[in-house]
Coordinates of C-alpha atoms in Angstrom, one line a residue:
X19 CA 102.4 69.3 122.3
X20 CA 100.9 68.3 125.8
X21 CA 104.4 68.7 127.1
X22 CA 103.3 72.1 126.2
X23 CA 99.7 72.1 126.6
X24 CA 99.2 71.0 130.3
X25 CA 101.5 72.5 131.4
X26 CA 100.2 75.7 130.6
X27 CA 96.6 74.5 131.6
X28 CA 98.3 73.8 135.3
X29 CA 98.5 77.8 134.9
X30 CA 95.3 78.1 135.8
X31 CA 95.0 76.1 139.1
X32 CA 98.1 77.4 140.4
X33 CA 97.0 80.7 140.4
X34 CA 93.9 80.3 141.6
X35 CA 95.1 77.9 144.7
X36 CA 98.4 80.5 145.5
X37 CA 98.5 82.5 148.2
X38 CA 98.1 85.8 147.5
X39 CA 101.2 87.5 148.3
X40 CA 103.0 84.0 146.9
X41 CA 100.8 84.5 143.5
X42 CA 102.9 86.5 141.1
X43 CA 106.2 84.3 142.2
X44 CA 104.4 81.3 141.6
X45 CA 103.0 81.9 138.2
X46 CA 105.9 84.2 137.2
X47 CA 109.0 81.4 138.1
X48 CA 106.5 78.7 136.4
X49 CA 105.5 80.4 132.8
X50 CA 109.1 80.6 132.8
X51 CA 109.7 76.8 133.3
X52 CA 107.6 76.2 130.2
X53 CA 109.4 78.9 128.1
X54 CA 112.3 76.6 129.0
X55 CA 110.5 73.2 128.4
X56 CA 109.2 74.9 124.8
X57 CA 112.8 75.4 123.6
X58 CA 112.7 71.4 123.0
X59 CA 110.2 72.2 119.6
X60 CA 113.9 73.8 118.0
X61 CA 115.5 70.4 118.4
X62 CA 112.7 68.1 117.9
X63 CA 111.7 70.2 114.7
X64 CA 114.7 69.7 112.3
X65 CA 113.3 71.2 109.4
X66 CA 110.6 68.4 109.9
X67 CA 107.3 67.9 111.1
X68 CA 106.7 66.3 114.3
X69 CA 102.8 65.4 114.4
X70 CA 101.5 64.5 117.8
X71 CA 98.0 63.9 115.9
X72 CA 96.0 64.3 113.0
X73 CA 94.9 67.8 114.5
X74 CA 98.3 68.9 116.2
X75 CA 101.7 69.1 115.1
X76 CA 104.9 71.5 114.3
X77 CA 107.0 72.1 112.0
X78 CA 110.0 74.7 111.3
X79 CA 107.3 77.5 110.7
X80 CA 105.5 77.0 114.1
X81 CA 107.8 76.6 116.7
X82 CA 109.6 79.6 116.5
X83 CA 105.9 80.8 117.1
X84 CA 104.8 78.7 120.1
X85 CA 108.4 79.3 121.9
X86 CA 107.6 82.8 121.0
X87 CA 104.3 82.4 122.9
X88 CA 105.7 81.1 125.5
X89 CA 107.9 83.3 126.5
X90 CA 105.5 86.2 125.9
X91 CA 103.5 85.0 129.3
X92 CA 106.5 85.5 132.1
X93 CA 107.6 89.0 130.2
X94 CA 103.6 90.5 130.2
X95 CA 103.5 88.9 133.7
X96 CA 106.6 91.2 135.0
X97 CA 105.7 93.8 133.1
X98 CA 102.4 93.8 134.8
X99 CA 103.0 93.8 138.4
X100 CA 103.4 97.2 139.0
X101 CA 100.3 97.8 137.0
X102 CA 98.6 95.7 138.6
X103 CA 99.4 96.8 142.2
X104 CA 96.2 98.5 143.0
X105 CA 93.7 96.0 142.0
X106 CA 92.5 93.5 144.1
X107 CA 93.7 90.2 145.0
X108 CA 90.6 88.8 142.6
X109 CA 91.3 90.9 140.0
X110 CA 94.8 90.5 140.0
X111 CA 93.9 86.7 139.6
X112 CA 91.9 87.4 136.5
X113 CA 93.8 89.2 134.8
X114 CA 96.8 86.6 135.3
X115 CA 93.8 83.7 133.9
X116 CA 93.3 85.9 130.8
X117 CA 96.7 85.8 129.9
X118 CA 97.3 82.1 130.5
X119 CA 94.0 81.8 128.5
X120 CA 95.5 83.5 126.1
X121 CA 98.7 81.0 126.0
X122 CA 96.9 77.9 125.6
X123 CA 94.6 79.3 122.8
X124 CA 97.9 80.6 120.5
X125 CA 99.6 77.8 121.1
X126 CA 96.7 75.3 119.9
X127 CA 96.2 78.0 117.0
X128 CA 100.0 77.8 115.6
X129 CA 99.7 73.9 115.8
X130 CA 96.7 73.3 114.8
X131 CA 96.7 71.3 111.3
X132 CA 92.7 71.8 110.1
X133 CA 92.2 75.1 109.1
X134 CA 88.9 75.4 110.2
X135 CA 90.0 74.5 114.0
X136 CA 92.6 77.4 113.0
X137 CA 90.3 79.7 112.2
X138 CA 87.8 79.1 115.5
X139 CA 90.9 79.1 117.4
X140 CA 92.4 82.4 116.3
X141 CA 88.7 84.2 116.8
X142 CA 88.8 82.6 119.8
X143 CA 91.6 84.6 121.3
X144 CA 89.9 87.9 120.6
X145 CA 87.6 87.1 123.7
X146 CA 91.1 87.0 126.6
X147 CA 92.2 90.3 124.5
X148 CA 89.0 92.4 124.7
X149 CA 88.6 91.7 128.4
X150 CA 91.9 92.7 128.6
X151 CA 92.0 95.8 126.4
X152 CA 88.3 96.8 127.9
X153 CA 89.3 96.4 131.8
X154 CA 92.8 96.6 131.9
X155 CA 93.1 99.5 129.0
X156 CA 95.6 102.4 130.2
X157 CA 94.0 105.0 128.1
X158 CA 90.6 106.6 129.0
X159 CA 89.6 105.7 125.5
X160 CA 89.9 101.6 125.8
X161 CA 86.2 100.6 125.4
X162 CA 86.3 102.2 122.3
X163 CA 89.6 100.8 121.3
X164 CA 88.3 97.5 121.9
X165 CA 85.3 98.1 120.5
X166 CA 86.8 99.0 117.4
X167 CA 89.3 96.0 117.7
X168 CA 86.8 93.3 117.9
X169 CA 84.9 94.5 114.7
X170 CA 87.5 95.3 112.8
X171 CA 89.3 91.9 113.1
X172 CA 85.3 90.2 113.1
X173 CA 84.6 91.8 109.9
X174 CA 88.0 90.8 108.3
X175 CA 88.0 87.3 109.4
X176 CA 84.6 86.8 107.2
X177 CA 86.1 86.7 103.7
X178 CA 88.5 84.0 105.8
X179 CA 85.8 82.0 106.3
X180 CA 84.1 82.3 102.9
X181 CA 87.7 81.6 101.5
X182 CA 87.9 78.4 104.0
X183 CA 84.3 76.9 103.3
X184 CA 85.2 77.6 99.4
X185 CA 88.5 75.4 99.6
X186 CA 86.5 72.6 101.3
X187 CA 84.1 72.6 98.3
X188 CA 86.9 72.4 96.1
X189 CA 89.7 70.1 97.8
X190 CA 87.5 67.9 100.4
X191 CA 89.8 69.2 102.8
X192 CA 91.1 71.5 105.2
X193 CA 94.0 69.6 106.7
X194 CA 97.5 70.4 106.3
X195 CA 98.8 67.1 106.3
X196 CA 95.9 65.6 103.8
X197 CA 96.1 68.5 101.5
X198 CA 98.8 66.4 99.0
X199 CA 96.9 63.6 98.6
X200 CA 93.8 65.4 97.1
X201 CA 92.9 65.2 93.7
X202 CA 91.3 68.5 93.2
X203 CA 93.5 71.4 93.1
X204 CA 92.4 74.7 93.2
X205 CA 92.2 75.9 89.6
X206 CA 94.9 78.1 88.0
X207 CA 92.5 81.2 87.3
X208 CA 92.5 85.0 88.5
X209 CA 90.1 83.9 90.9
X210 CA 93.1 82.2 93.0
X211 CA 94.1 85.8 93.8
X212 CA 90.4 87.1 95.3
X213 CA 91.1 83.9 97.1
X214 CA 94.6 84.7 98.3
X215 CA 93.4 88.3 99.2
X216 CA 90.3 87.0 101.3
X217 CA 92.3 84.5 103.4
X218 CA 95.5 87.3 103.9
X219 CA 92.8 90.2 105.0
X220 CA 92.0 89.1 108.6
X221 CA 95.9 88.9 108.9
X222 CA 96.7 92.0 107.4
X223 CA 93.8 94.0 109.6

């Protein structure tokens, strides 16, 4: 994963340190390289997990999702450009940080085993997103539509985290990889699907 991870976090000085008329190549050409580099998670992940720690690791679910990721950055970055062509050099360089900001957090948050650290980490996004839906926004109407995104998702994540804390009561544990080796399943009652409902509704919102 920090084949992944640091990568990405190098993001952040490069586009600070670029020249500004080299910035866009710079980041662009190098968000790109790491698309490339993240394509090793297919092979690697043979229907298998590969843990890099007790915290981080993939499997055949999430690295279809952090290649995704990764090739999300170069795409919004050319899409961008022309956008972006007004704004200021400063700006510009922002904006570009938001986005790389918002790389490293998905990618921790799709490998993340705990599912507490999962759930910090996905809310944790919504703060790159609602600078850049608030600033960035085409529509005249983007405070508003971040506005409404940031309750919206706050107010669904809370049965999440009442669902989470609940499970850690029950199990002893949020982890992943610890989770069948406890001796306390959930019991088989119609409570399990209030639970199910309560951990699916930030998703579905």
């Amino acid at each position: 994963m920090l084949k992944i991870i640091l990568p990405s976090i190098m993001l952040l000085p490069l586009t600070w340190l670029s020249k500004n008329k080299n910035m866009w190549i710079n980041v662009t050409s190098y968000s790109f390289m790491i698309s490339l580099l993240s394509a090793i998670l297919l092979w690697q992940n043979d229907m298998s997990t590969l843990n890099f720690s007790l915290l981080f690791s993939t499997d055949s679910l999430s690295s279809p999702l952090i290649i995704l990721t990764t090739w999300l950055l170069p795409l919004m970055l050319l899409a961008s450009q022309n956008h972006m062509k007004k704004e200021s050099e400063q700006n510009k360089k922002i904006y570009v940080s938001m986005l790389v900001t918002l790389q490293i957090l998905l990618i921790m948050t799709f490998s993340c085993n705990e599912l507490i650290m999962f759930y910090i980490l996905f809310e944790a996004t919504l703060i790159p997103t609602l600078i850049i839906i608030t600033r960035w926004g085409n529509q005249t109407e983007r405070l508003n539509a971040g506005l409404y995104f940031l309750f919206y998702t706050l107010i669904g994540s809370i049965p999440l985290l009442i669902a989470l804390i609940y499970i850690q009561n029950i199990t002893g544990t949020l982890n992943f990889l610890l989770f069948p080796l406890t001796f306390m399943p959930l019991n088989q009652t119609w409570s399990n699907s209030i639970l199910w409902l309560a951990c699916m509704m930030a998703f579905l919102i």
